[in-house]
GROMACS .gro file of C-alpha atoms in nm:
model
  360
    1UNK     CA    1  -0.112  -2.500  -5.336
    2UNK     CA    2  -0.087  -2.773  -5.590
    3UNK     CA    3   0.264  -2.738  -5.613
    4UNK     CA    4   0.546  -2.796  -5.326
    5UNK     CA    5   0.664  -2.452  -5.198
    6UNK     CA    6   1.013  -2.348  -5.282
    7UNK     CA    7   1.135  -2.179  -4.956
    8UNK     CA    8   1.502  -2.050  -4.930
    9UNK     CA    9   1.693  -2.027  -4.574
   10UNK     CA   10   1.960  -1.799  -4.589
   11UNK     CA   11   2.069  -1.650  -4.267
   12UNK     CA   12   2.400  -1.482  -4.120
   13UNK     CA   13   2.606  -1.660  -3.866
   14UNK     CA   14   2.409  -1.620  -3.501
   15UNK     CA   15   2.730  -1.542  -3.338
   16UNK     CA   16   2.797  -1.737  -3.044
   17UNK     CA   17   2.549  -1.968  -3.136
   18UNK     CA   18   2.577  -2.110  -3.459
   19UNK     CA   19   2.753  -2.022  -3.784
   20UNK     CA   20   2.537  -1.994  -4.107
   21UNK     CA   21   2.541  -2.362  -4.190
   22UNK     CA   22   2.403  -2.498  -3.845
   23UNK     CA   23   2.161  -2.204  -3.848
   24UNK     CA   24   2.013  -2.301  -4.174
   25UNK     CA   25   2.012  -2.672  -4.146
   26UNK     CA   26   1.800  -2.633  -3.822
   27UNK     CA   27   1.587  -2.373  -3.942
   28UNK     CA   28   1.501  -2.619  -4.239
   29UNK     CA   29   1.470  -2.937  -3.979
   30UNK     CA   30   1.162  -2.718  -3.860
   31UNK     CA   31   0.975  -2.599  -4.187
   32UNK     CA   32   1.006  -3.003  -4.341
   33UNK     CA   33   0.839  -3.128  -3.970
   34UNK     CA   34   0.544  -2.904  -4.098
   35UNK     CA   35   0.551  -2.891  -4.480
   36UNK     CA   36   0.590  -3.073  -4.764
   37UNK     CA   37   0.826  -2.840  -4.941
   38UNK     CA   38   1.122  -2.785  -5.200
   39UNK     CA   39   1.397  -2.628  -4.927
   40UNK     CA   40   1.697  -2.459  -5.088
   41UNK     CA   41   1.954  -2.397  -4.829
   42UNK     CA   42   2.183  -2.037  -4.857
   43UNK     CA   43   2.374  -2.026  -4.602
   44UNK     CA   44   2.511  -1.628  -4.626
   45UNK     CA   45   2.793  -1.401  -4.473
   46UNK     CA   46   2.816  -1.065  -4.530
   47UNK     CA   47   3.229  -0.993  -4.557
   48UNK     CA   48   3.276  -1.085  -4.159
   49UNK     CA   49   3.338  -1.413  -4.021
   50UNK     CA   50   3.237  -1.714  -4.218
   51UNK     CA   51   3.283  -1.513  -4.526
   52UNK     CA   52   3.536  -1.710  -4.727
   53UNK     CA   53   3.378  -2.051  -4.655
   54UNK     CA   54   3.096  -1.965  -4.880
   55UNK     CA   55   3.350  -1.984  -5.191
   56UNK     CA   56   3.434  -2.311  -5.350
   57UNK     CA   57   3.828  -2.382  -5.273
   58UNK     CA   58   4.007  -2.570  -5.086
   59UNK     CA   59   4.103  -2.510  -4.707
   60UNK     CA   60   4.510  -2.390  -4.588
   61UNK     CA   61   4.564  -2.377  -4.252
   62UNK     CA   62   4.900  -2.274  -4.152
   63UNK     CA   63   5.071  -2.073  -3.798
   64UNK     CA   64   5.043  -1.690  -3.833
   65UNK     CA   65   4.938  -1.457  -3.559
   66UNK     CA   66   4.673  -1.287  -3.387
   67UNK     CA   67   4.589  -0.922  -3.332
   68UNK     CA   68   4.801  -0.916  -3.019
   69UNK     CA   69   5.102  -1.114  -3.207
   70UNK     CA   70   5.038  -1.441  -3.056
   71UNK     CA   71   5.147  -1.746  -3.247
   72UNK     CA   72   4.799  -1.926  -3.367
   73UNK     CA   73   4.708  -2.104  -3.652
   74UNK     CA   74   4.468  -1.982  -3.927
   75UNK     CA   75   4.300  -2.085  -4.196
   76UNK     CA   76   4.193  -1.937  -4.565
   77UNK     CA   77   4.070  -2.120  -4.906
   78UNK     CA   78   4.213  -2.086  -5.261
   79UNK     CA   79   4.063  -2.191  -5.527
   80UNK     CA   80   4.347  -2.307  -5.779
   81UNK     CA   81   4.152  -2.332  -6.098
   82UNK     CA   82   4.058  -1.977  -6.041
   83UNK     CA   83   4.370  -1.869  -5.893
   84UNK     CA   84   4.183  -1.693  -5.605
   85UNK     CA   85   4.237  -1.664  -5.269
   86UNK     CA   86   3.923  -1.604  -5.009
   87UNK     CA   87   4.045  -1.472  -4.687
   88UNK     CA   88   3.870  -1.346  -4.398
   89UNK     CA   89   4.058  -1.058  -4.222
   90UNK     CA   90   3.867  -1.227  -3.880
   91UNK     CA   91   4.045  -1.533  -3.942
   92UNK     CA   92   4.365  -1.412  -3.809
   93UNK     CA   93   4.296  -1.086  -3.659
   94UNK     CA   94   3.977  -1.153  -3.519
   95UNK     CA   95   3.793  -0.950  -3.156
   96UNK     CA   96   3.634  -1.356  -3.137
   97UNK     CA   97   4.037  -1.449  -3.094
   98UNK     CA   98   4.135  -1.255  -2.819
   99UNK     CA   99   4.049  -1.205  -2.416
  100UNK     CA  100   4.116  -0.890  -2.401
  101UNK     CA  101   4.126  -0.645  -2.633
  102UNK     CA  102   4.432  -0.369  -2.719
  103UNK     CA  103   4.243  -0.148  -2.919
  104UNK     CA  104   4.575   0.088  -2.993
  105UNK     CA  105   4.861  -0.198  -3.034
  106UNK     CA  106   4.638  -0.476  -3.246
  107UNK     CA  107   4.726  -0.489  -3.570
  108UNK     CA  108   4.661  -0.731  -3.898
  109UNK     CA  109   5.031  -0.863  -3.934
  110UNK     CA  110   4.879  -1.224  -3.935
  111UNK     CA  111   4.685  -1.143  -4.216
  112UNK     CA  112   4.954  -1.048  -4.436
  113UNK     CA  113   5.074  -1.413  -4.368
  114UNK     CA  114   4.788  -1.546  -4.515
  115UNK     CA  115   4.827  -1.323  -4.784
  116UNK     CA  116   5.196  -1.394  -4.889
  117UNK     CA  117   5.108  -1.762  -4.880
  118UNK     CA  118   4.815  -1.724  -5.077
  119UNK     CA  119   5.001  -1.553  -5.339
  120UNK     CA  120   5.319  -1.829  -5.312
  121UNK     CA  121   5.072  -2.095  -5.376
  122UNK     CA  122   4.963  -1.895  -5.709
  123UNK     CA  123   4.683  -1.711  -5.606
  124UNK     CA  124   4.679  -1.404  -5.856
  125UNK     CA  125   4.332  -1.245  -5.704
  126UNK     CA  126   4.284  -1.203  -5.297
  127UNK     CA  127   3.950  -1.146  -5.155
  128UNK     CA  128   3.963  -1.054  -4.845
  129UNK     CA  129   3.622  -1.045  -4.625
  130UNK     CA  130   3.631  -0.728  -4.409
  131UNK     CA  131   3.453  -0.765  -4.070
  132UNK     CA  132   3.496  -0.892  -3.733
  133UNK     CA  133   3.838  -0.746  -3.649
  134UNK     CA  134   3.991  -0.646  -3.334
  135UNK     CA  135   4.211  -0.431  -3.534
  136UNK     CA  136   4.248  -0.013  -3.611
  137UNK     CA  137   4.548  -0.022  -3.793
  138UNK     CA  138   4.446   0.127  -4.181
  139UNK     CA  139   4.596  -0.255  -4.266
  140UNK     CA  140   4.957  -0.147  -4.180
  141UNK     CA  141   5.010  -0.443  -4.014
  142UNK     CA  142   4.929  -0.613  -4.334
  143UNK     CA  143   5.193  -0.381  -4.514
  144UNK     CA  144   5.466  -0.484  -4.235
  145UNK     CA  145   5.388  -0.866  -4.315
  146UNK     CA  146   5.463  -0.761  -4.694
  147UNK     CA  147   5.819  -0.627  -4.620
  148UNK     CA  148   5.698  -0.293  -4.579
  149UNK     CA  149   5.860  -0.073  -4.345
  150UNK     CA  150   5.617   0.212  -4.155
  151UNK     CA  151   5.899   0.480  -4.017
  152UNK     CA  152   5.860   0.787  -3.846
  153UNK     CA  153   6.048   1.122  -3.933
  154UNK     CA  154   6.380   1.000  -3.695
  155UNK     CA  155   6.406   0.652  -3.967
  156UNK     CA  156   6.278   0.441  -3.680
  157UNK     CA  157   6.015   0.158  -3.699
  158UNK     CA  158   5.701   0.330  -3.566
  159UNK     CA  159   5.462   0.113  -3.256
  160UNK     CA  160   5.236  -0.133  -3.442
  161UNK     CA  161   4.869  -0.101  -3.404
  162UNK     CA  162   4.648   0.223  -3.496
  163UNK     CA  163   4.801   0.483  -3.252
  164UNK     CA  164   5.196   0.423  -3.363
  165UNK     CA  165   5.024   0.548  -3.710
  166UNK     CA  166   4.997   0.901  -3.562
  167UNK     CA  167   5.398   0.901  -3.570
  168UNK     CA  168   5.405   0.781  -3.975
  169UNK     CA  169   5.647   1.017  -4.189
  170UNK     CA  170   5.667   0.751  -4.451
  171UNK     CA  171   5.708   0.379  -4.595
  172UNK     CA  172   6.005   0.211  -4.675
  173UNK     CA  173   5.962  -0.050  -4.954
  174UNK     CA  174   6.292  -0.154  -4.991
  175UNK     CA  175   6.201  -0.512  -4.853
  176UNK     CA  176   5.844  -0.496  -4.986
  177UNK     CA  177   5.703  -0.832  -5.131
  178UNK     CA  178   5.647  -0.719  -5.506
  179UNK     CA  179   5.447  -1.025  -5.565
  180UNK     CA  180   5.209  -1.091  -5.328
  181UNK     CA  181   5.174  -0.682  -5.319
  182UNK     CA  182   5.068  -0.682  -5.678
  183UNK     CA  183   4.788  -0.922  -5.665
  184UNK     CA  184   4.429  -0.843  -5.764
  185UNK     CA  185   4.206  -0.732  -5.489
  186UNK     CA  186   3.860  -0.772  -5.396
  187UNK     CA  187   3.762  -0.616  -5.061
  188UNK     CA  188   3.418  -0.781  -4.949
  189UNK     CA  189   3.264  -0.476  -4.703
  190UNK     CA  190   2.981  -0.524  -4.496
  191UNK     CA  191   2.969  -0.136  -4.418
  192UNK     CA  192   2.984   0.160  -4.624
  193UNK     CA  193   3.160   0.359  -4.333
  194UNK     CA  194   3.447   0.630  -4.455
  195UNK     CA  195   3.844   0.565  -4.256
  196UNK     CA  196   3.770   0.885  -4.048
  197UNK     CA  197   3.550   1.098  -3.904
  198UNK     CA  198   3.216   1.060  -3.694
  199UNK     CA  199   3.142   0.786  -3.909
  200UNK     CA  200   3.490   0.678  -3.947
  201UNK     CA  201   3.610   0.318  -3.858
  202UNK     CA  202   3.706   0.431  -3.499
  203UNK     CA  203   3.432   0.624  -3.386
  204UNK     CA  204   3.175   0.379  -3.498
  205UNK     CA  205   3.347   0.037  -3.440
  206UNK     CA  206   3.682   0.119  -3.202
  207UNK     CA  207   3.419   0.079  -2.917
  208UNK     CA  208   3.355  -0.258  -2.966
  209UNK     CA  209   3.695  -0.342  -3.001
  210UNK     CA  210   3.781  -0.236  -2.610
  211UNK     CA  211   3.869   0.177  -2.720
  212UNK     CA  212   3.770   0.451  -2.490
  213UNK     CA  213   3.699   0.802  -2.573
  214UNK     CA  214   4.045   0.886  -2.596
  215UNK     CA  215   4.162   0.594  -2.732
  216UNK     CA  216   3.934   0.664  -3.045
  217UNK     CA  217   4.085   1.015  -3.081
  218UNK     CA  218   4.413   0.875  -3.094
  219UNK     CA  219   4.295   0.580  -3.369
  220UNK     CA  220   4.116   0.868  -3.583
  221UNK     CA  221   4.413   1.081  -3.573
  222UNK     CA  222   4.615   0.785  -3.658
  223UNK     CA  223   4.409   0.680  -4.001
  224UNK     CA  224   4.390   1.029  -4.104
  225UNK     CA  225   4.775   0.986  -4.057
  226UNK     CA  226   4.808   0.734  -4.250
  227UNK     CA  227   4.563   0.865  -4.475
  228UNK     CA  228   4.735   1.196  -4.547
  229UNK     CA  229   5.080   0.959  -4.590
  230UNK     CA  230   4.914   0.765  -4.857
  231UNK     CA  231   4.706   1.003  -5.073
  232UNK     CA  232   4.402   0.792  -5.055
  233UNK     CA  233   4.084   1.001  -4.979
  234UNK     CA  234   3.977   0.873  -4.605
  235UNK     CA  235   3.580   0.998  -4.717
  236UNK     CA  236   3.596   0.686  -4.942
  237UNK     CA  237   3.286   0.483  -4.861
  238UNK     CA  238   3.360   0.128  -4.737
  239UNK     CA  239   3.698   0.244  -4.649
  240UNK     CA  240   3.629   0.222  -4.279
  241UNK     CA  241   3.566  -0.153  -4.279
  242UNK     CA  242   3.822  -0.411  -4.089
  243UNK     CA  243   3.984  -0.115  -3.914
  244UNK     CA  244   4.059   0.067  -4.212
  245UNK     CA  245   4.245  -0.273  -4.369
  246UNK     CA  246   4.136  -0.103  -4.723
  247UNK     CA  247   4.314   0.234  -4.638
  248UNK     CA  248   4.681   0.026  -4.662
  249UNK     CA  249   4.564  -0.218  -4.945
  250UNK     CA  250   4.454   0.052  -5.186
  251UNK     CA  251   4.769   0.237  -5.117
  252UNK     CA  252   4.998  -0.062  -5.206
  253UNK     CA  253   4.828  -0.124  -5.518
  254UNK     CA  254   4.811   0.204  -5.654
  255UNK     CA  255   5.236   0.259  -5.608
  256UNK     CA  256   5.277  -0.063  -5.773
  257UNK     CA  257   5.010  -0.001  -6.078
  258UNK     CA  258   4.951   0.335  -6.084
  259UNK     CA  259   4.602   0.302  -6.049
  260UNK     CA  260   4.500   0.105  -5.749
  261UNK     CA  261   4.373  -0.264  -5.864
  262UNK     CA  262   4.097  -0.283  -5.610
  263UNK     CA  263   3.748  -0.312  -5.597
  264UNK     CA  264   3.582  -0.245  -5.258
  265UNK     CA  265   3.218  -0.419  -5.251
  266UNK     CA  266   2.942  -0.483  -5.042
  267UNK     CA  267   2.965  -0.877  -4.923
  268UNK     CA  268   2.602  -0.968  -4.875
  269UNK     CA  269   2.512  -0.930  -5.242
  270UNK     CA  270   2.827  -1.054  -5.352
  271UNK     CA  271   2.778  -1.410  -5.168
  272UNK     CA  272   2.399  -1.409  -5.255
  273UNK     CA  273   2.467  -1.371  -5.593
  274UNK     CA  274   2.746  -1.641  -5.602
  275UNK     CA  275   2.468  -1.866  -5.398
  276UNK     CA  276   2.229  -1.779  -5.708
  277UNK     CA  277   1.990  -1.608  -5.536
  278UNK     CA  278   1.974  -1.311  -5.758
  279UNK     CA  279   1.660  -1.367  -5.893
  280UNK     CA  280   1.463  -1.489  -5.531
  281UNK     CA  281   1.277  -1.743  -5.779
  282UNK     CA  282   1.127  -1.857  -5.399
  283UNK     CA  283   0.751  -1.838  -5.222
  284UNK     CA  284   0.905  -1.767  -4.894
  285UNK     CA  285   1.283  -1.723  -4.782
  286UNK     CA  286   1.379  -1.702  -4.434
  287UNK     CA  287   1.705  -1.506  -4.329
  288UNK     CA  288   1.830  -1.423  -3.973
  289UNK     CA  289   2.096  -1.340  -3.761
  290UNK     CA  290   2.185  -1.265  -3.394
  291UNK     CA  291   1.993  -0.921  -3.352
  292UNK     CA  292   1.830  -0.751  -3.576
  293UNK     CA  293   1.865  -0.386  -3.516
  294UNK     CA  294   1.936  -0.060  -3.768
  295UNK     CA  295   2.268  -0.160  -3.880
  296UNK     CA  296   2.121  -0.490  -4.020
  297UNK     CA  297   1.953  -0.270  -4.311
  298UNK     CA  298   2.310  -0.175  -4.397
  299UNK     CA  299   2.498  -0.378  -4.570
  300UNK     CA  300   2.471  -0.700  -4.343
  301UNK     CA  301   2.282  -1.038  -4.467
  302UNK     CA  302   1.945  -0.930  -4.383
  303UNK     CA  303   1.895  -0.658  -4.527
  304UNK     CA  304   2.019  -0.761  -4.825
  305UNK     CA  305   1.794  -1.020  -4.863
  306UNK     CA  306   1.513  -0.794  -4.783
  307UNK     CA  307   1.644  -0.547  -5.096
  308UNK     CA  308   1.689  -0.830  -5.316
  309UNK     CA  309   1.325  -1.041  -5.204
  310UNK     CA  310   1.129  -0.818  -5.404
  311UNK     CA  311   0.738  -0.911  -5.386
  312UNK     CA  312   0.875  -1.242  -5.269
  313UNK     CA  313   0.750  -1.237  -4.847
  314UNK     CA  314   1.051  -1.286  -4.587
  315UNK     CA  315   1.054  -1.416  -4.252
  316UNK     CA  316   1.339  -1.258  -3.991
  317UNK     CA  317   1.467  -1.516  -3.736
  318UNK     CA  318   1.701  -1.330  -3.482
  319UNK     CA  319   1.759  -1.387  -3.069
  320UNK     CA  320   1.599  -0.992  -3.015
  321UNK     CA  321   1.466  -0.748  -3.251
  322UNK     CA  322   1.554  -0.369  -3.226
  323UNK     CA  323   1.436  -0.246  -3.502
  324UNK     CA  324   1.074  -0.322  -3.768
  325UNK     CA  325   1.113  -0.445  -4.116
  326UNK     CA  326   0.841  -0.506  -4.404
  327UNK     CA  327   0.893  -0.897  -4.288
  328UNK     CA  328   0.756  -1.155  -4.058
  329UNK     CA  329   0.978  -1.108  -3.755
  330UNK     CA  330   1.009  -1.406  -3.525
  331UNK     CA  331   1.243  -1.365  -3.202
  332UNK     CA  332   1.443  -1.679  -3.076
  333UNK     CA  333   1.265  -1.862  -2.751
  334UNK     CA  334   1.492  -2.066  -2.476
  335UNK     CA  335   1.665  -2.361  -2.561
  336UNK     CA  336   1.982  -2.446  -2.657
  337UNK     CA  337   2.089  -2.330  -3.006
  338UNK     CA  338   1.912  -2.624  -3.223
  339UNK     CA  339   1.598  -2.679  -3.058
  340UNK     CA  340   1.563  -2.255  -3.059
  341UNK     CA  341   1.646  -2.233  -3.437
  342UNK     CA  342   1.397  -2.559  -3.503
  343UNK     CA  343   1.139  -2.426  -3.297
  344UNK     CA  344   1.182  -2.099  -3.534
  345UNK     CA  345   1.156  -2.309  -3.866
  346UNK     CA  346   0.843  -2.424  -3.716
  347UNK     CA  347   0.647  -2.153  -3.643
  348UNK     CA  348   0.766  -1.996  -3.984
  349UNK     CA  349   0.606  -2.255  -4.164
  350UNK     CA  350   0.318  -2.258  -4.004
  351UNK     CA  351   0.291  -1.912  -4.043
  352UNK     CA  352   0.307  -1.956  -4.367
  353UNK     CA  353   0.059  -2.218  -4.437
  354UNK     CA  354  -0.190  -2.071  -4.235
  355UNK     CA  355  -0.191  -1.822  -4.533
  356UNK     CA  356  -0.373  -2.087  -4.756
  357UNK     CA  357  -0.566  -2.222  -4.500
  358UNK     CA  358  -0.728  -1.808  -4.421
  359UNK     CA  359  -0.755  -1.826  -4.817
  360UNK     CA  360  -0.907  -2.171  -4.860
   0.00000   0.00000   0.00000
C-alpha cells in the first residue's frame, strides 16, 4: 500500500469484561504492534449500557433508586448548550445492579428521578437509551416518579412492577410533573420487539430478567393492561424495549400534546452516525462484542456496522461465535481481558496485511 491504512475499531461493550472504550483502545494497542496505520477509534453502544456516554455532556450523578427500590446513586449527562439530556434506563434500573432479580415487583421509579432532574436543570429533550433493564413495568414506574398515580378500579395505588399492571383501571394525574412530562423524547432501541405477544418484551426478554413461565404470563397480561389503559397500539415495533419503558412514555406525551412527541429509534445507527461513521470512509473496521449470535444482526452494534460497511471488509472480535456473518470472525483466546482483546487486534492486522503480501 503506499498509503497508511485507515482502520476503524468500533465495538460494543464486552460485558463483564470491558466497556466499549477499554475494548477499543486494546484492540488498537494490537493492530499499531503490527502496522503502520491511521487508527480511528469508535467506541459504540447500541441504546443499552454505555449508551449515553457516547454523547458530549457533562456527567450528574445524584441518589435515586434501583429496580428493587434500593437507595443508590446514578449517573446521566446533559448537554446544556443543547439542552439535552442522555440517560440510560440501565443506569438506574439496571439486571447488572441487582443480585437477584424480581422480575414482577422491579420497576423504573429511579429513572424518573433522573428524568425530573434532567428536566430541572433545563434539559428540554431526554434521550433515554433502552436496554439492559431488570424491569417489565411498560415505564410505570417512570410515570409514578412523575407524580403520576397508577390506581385500580377500588381508587387504590396498584403493586409496582409489571404484574400490579394487570390490576390498572386508570391514572391519576392530579400530582403529575407537567414539566419534566412534557419534554421532547428520543427513545434509543436496540430491538424492534412489539410490548406484547410472542415477541413481546416479556416473552423474549422477561427470561433473562429471573421470570418463569408464569411469571411471563402475568408480565404480558400486565403490558397489554396497560396497553389497553393507554390507547397506544402494543404491535408498535421497538415498543418492547427496556420492559416496555416506551409503552408509559408515549402515553404521557400524547395526553399532554395531543400527539405523542416521541421518536422511537434504533441506537446503533444513531451513535455511529453521531461518531461520523456514516460514510465507513475506512480499509478495514473492526467491531465486536461479547457473543456474537442471531440477535447481533438486529439492531445491536454489530450488525449495524456490518449494514453500514458496505464493500468496506469487517473483522468480528467476540468471546464465542453462534452465528456466520459476511466478516472475518475472530473468537477471544484466554487471558485476562487486555491481553485477549490485544492478542485479537493482532491477529486482525495481520490478517489483514497478509492480504497484500498474497497480492504482492
Amino acid at each position: 500500500m503506499n498509503t497508511p491504512a485507515k482502520i476503524i475499531i468500533a465495538p460494543d461493550s464486552f460485558k463483564g469484561t470491558a466497556n466499549a472504550d477499554q475494548a477499543a483502545q486494546w484492540l488498537a494497542h494490537g493492530v499499531q504492534e503490527v502496522l503502520d496505520c491511521e487508527v480511528v477509534l469508535a467506541p459504540m453502544a447500541d441504546g443499552g449500557e454505555g449508551t449515553a456516554t457516547r454523547f458530549t455532556g457533562t456527567d450528574v450523578t445524584l441518589p435515586t433508586t434501583d429496580a428493587l427500590g434500593r437507595l443508590i446513586e446514578a449517573s446521566y449527562r446533559f448537554d446544556e448548550p443543547t439542552a439535552t439530556a442522555y440517560i440510560d434506563v440501565a443506569a438506574a434500573s439496571g439486571i447488572t445492579l441487582i443480585d437477584a432479580p424480581r422480575p414482577l415487583t422491579a420497576d423504573t421509579y429511579g429513572t424518573g428521578v433522573l428524568i425530573a432532574d434532567a428536566q430541572s436543570r433545563g434539559a428540554r429533550t431526554i434521550v433515554l437509551g433502552l436496554g439492559g433493564t431488570a424491569t417489565t413495568d411498560g415505564g410505570s414506574g417512570i410515570l409514578v416518579a412523575l407524580g403520576a398515580n397508577l390506581v385500580d378500579a377500588q381508587g387504590h395505588c396498584i403493586p409496582q412492577g409489571g404484574e400490579g399492571l394487570r390490576q390498572l383501571d386508570h391514572i391519576d394525574t392530579a400530582m403529575l410533573n407537567i414539566p419534566a412530562a412534557a419534554v421532547q423524547w428520543v427513545l434509543l432501541s436496540d430491538v424492534d420487539n412489539p410490548a406484547t405477544g410472542p415477541q413481546g418484551s416479556a416473552a423474549c426478554f422477561g427470561p433473562q430478567k429471573g421470570a418463569s413461565a408464569e411469571d411471563v404470563e402475568k408480565l404480558d397480561a400486565g403490558l397489554a393492561r396497560l396497553c389497553e389503559i393507554t390507547g397506544v397500539d402494543p404491535n408498535t415495533p421497538g415498543l418492547g424495549a427496556a420492559g416496555g419503558v416506551a409503552i408509559g412514555i408515549t402515553w404521557l406525551s400524547a395526553m399532554l400534546h395531543g400527539e405523542p412527541q416521541v421518536q422511537i429509534l434504533p441506537g446503533a445507527k444513531v451513535i455511529a452516525e453521531a461518531a461520523g461513521l456514516g460514510d465507513m470512509d475506512a480499509d478495514l473496521i473492526i467491531t465486536g462484542e461479547g457473543r456474537f449470535d442471531q440477535q447481533s444482526t438486529r439492531g445491536k452494534v454489530v450488525g449495524t456496522i456490518l449494514d453500514m460497511a458496505g464493500s468496506t471488509p469487517v473483522a468480528i472480535v467476540a468471546g464465542s461465535h453462534d452465528a456466520q456473518a459476511d466478516a472475518w470472525q475472530i473468537t477471544l483466546g484466554d487471558g485476562d481481558p487486555e491481553t485477549q482483546l490485544v492478542d485479537a487486534g493482532r491477529v486482525v492486522a495481520q490478517r489483514f496485511a497478509s492480504m497484500f503480501t498474497n497480492q504482492g
